[in-house]
mmCIF file of C-alpha atoms in Angstrom:
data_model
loop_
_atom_site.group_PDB
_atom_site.id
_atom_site.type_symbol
_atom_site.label_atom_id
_atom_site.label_comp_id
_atom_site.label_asym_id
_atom_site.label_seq_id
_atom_site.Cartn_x
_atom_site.Cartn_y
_atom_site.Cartn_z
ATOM 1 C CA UNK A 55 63.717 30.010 -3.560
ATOM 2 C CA UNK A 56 62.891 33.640 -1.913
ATOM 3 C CA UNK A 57 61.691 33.427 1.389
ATOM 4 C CA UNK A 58 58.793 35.372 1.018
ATOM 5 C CA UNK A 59 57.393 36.073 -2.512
ATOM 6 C CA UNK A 60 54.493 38.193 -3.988
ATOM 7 C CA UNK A 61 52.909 38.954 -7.526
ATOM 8 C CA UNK A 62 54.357 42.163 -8.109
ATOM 9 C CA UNK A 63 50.997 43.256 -9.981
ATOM 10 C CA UNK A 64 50.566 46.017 -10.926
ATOM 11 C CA UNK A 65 46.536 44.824 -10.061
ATOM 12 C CA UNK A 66 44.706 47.981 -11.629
ATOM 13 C CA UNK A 67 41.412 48.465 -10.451
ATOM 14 C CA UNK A 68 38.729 50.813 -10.514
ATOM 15 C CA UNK A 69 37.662 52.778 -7.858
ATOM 16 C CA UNK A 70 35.090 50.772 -5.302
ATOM 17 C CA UNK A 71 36.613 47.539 -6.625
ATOM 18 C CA UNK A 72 37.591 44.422 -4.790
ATOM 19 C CA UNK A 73 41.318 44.056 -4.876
ATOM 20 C CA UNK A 74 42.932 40.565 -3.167
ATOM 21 C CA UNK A 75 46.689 39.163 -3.253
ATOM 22 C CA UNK A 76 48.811 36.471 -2.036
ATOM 23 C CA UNK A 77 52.291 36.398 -0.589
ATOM 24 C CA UNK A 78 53.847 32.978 -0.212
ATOM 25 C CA UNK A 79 56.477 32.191 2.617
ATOM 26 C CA UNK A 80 58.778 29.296 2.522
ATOM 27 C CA UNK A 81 59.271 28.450 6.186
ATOM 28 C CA UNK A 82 57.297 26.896 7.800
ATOM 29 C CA UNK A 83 58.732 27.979 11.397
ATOM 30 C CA UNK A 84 57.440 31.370 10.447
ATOM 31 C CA UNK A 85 55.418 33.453 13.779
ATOM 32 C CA UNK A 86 54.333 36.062 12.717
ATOM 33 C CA UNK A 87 53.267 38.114 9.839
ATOM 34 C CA UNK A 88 52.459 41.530 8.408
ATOM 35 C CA UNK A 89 51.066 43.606 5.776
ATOM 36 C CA UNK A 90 52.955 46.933 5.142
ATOM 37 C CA UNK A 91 52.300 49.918 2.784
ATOM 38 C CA UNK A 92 55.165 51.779 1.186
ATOM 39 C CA UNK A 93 54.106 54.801 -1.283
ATOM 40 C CA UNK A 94 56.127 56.350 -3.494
ATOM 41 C CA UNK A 95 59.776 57.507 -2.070
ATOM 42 C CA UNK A 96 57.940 56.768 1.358
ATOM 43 C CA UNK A 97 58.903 54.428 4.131
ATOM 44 C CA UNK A 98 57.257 51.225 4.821
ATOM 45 C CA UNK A 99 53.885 51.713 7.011
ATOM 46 C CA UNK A 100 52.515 48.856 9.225
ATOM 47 C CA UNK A 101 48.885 47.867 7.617
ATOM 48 C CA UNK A 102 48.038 45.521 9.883
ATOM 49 C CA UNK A 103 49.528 42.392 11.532
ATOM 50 C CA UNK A 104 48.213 38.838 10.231
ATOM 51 C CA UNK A 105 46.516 36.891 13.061
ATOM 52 C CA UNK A 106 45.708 32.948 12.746
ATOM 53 C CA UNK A 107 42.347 33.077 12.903
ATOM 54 C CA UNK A 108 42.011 36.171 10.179
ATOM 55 C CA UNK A 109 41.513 39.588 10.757
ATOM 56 C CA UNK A 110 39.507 43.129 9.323
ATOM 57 C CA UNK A 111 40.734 46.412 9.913
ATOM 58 C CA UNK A 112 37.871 48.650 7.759
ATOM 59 C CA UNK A 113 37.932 47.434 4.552
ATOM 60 C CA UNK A 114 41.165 45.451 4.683
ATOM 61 C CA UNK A 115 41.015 41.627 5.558
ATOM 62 C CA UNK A 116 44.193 39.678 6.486
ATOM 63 C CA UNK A 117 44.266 35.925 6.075
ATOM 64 C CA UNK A 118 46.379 33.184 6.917
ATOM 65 C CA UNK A 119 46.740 29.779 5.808
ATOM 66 C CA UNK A 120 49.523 28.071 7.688
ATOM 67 C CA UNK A 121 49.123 24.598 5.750
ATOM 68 C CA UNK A 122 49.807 26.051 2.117
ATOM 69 C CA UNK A 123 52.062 29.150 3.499
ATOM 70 C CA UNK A 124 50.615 32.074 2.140
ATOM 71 C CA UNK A 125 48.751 34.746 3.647
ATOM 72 C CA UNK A 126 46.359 37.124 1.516
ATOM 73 C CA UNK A 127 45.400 40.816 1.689
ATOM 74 C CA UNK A 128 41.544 42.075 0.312
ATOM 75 C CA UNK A 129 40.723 45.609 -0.264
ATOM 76 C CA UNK A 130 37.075 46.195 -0.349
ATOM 77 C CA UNK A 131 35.413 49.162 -2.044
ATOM 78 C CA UNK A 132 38.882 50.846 -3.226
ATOM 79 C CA UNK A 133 39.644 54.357 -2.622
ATOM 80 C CA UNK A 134 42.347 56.260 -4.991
ATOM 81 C CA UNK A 135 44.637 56.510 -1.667
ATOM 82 C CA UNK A 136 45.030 52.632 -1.921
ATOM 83 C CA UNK A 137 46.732 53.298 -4.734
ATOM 84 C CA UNK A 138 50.369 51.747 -3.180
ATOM 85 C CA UNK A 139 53.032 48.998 -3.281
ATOM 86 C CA UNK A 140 52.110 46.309 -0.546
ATOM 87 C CA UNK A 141 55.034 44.781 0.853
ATOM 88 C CA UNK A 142 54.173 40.756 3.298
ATOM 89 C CA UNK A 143 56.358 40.681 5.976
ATOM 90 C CA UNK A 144 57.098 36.954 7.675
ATOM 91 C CA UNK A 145 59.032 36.794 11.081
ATOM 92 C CA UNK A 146 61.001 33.791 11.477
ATOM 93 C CA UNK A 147 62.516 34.091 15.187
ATOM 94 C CA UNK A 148 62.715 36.369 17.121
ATOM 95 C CA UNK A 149 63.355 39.570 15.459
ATOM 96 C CA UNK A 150 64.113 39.282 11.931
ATOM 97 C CA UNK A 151 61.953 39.585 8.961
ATOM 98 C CA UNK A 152 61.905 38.628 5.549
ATOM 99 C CA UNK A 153 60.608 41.573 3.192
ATOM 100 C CA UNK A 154 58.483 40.452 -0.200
ATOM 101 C CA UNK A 155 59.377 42.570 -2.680
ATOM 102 C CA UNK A 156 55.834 43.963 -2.896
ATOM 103 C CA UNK A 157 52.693 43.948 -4.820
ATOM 104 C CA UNK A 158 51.509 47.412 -6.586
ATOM 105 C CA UNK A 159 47.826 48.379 -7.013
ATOM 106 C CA UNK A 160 47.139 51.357 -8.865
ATOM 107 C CA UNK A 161 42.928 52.418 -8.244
ATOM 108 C CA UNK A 162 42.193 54.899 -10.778
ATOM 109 C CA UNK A 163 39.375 56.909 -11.054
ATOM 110 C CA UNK B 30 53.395 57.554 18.130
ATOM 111 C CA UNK B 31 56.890 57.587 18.757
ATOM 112 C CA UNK B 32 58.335 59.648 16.107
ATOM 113 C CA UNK B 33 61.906 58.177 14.419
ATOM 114 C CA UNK B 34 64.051 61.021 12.593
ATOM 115 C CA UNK B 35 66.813 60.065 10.523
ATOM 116 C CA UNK B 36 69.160 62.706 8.903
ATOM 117 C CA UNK B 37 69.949 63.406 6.088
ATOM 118 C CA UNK B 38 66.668 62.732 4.401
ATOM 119 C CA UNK B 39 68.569 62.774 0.897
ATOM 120 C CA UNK B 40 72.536 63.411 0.016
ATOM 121 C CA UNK B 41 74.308 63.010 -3.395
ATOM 122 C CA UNK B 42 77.976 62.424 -3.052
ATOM 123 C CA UNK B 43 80.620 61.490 -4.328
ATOM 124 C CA UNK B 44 82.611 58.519 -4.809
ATOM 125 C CA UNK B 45 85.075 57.489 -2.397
ATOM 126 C CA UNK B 46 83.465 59.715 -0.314
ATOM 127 C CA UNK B 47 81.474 58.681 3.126
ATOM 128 C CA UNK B 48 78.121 59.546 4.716
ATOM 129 C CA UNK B 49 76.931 58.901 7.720
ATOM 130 C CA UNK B 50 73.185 58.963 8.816
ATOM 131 C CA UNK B 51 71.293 59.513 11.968
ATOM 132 C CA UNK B 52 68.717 58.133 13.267
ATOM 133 C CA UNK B 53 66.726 59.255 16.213
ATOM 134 C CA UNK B 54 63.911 58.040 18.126
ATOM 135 C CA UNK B 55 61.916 60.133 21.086
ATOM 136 C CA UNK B 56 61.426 56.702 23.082
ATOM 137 C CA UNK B 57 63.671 53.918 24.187
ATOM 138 C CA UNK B 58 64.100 51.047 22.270
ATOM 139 C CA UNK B 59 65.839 47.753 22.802
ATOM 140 C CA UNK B 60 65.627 47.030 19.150
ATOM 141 C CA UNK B 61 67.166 49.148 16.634
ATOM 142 C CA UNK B 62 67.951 48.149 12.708
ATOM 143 C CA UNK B 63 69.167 49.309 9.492
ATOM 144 C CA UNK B 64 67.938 48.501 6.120
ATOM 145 C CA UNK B 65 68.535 48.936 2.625
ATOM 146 C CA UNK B 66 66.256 49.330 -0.044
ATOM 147 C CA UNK B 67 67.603 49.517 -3.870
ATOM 148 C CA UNK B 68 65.811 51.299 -6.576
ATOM 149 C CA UNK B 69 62.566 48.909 -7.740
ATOM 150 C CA UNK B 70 63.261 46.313 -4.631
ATOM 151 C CA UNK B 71 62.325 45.489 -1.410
ATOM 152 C CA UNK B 72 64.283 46.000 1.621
ATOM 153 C CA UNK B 73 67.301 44.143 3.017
ATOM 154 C CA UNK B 74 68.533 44.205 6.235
ATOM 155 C CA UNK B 75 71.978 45.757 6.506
ATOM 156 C CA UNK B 76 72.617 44.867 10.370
ATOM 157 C CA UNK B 77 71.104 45.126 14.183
ATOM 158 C CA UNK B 78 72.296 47.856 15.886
ATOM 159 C CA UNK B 79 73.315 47.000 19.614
ATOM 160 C CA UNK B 80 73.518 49.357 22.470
ATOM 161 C CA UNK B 81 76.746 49.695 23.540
ATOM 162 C CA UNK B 82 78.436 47.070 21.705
ATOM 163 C CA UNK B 83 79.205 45.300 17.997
ATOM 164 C CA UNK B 84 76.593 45.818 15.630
ATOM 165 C CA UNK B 85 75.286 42.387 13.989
ATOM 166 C CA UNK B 86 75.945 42.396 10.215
ATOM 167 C CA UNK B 87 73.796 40.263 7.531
ATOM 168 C CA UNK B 88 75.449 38.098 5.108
ATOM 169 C CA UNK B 89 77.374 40.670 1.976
ATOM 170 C CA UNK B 90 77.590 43.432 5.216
ATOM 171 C CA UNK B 91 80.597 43.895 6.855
ATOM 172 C CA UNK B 92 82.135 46.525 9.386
ATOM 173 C CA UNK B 93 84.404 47.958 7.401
ATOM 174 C CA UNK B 94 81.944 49.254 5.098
ATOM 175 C CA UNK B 95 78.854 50.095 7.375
ATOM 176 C CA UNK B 96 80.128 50.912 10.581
ATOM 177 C CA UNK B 97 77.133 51.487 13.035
ATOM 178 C CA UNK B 98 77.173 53.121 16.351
ATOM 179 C CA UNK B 99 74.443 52.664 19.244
ATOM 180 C CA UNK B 100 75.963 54.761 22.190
ATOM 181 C CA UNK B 101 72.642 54.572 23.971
ATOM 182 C CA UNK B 102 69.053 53.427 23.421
ATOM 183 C CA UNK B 103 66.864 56.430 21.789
ATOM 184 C CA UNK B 104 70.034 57.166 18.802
ATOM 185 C CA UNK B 105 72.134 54.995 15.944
ATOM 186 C CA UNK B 106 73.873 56.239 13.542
ATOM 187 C CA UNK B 107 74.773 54.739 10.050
ATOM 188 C CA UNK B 108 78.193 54.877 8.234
ATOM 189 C CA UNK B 109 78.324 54.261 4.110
ATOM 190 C CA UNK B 110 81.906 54.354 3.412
ATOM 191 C CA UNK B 111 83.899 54.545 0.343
ATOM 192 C CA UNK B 112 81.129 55.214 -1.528
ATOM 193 C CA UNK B 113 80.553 53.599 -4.973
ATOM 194 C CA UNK B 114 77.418 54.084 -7.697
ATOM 195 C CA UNK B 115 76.475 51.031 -6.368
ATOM 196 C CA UNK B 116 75.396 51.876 -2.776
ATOM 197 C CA UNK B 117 72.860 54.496 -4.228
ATOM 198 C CA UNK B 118 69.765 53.166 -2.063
ATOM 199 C CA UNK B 119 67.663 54.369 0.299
ATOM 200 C CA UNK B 120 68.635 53.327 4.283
ATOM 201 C CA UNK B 121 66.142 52.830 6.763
ATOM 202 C CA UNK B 122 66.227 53.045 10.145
ATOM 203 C CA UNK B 123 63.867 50.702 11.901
ATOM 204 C CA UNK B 124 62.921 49.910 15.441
ATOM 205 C CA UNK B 125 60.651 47.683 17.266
ATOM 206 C CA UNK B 126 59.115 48.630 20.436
ATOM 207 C CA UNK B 127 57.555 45.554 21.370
ATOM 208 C CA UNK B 128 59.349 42.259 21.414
ATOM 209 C CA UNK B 129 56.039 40.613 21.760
ATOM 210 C CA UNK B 130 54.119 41.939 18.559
ATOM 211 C CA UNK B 131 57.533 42.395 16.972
ATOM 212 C CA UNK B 132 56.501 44.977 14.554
ATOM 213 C CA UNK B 133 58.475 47.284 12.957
ATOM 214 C CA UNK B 134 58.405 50.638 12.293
ATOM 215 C CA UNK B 135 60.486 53.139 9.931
ATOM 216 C CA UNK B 136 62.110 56.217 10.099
ATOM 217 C CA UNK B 137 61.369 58.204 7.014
ATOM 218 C CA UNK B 138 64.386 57.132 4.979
ATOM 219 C CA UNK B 139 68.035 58.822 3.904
ATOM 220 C CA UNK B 140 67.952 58.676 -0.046
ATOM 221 C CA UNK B 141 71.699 58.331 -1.091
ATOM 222 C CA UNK B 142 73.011 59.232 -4.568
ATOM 223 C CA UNK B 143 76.368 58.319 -5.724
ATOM 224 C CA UNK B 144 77.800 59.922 -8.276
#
C-alpha cells in the first residue's frame, strides 16, 4: 500500500463551482501535512499546511481527520487559475515526506 | 521569499554522458534535498544533501550514480551520471527553512532529456 494516495481526477468543474478531494495516508505516526500545487512543467507550490483543528486560506479549506487518515482539500467558487494538479504531502518524522501522486482539476469556462 | 535557482533549467544529453545541476539558495539553510519527478508521477526523493559531509541516499539511490555535493549551506549541486533514457525526469531541489513547520519549498526544476 502507497503511503499517501489520492484520486487522480481529473475533477472537471465549471467555473464558480465547489471542488473537494481526499488524500489518504497510511501511517498513523504522521505530524504534519500539506497541500501543494504543481502546474504544468512547474515546481511544486506550498497551498497551505493542514492544521488539526481545520483551516481556510480564501476560498481553500484544509481538513483533517486523524481517526480515518485522510485529509481533504475544498475549492469554493472556482477560478480558471485553479485549474492544477494538487499534490497531499504527509510528514512522518522529522523531515521527510511522502508525495501523493496528485489530484488534477481542470475549471473551464 | 528566499529565492532557490537551480541550473540548468532543461538539458538533453546523451547517453553515457553526465550532468550535473546546481542549486542555489540566497539564504542559509540547514535542510537541503533532491527529488525526482518522472513524466505523469509524483516526486521521489533522491537523497538529503548534508553540509560538509555524505549525502543520505533513499532506497534504489546510490553514490555512484547521484553524487551530491553540499560544500556550504546556501549551494548543492546534483550529479546524474552515466546517463540512460531512463533517468529522463525532472530534479528538484528542495529546502526547508524551518524545522518547526517543516515545509518545503522548490527550486524551479532541471528538466533532463536522455537521448
Amino acid at each position: 500500500r502507497k503511503e499517501v494516495e489520492q484520486d487522480p481526477g481529473p475533477f472537471n468543474v465549471p467555473e464558480g463551482a465547489t471542488v473537494a478531494f481526499n488524500c489518504t495516508y497510511s501511517n498513523s505516526a504522521s505530524q504534519s501535512f500539506f497541500w501543494y500545487r504543481q502546474d504544468c512543467r512547474k515546481e511544486p507550490k506550498l497551498l497551505m499546511s493542514v492544521y488539526s483543528s481545520g483551516n481556510e486560506d480564501g476560498r481553500f479549506t484544509a481538513q483533517l481527520n486523524r481517526a480515518s487518515q485522510y485529509i481533504s482539500l475544498l475549492i469554493r467558487d472556482s477560478k480558471l487559475s485553479d485549474s492544477a494538479t494538487y499534490l497531499c504531502v504527509v510528514k512522518s518524522n522529522d523531515y521527510k515526506l511522502s508525495f501523493g501522486a496528485g489530484t488534477t482539476v481542470t475549471v473551464r469556462a | 521569499s528566499a529565492v532557490i535557482s537551480q541550473k540548468p533549467s532543461r538539458d538533453i544529453c546523451q547517453r553515457g554522458t553526465s550532468l550535473t545541476i546546481q542549486c542555489q539558495v540566497d539564504s542559509q539553510v540547514t535542510m537541503m534535498f533532491w527529488y525526482r519527478q518522472q513524466p505523469g508521477q509524483s516526486l521521489t526523493l533522491i537523497a538529503t544533501a548534508n553540509q560538509g559531509s555524505e549525502a543520505t541516499y533513499e532506497s534504489g539511490f546510490v553514490i555512484d550514480k547521484f553524487p551530491i555535493s553540499r560544500p556550504n549551506l546556501t549551494f548543492s549541486t546534483l550529479t546524474v551520471s552515466n546517463m540512460s533514457p531512463e533517468d529522463s525526469s525532472i530534479y528538484l531541489c528542495s529546502v526547508v527553512f524551518t524545522v518547526r513547520t517543516g515545509e518545503l519549498f522548490f527550486g524551479e526544476g532541471s528538466r533532463l532529456t536522455v537521448l
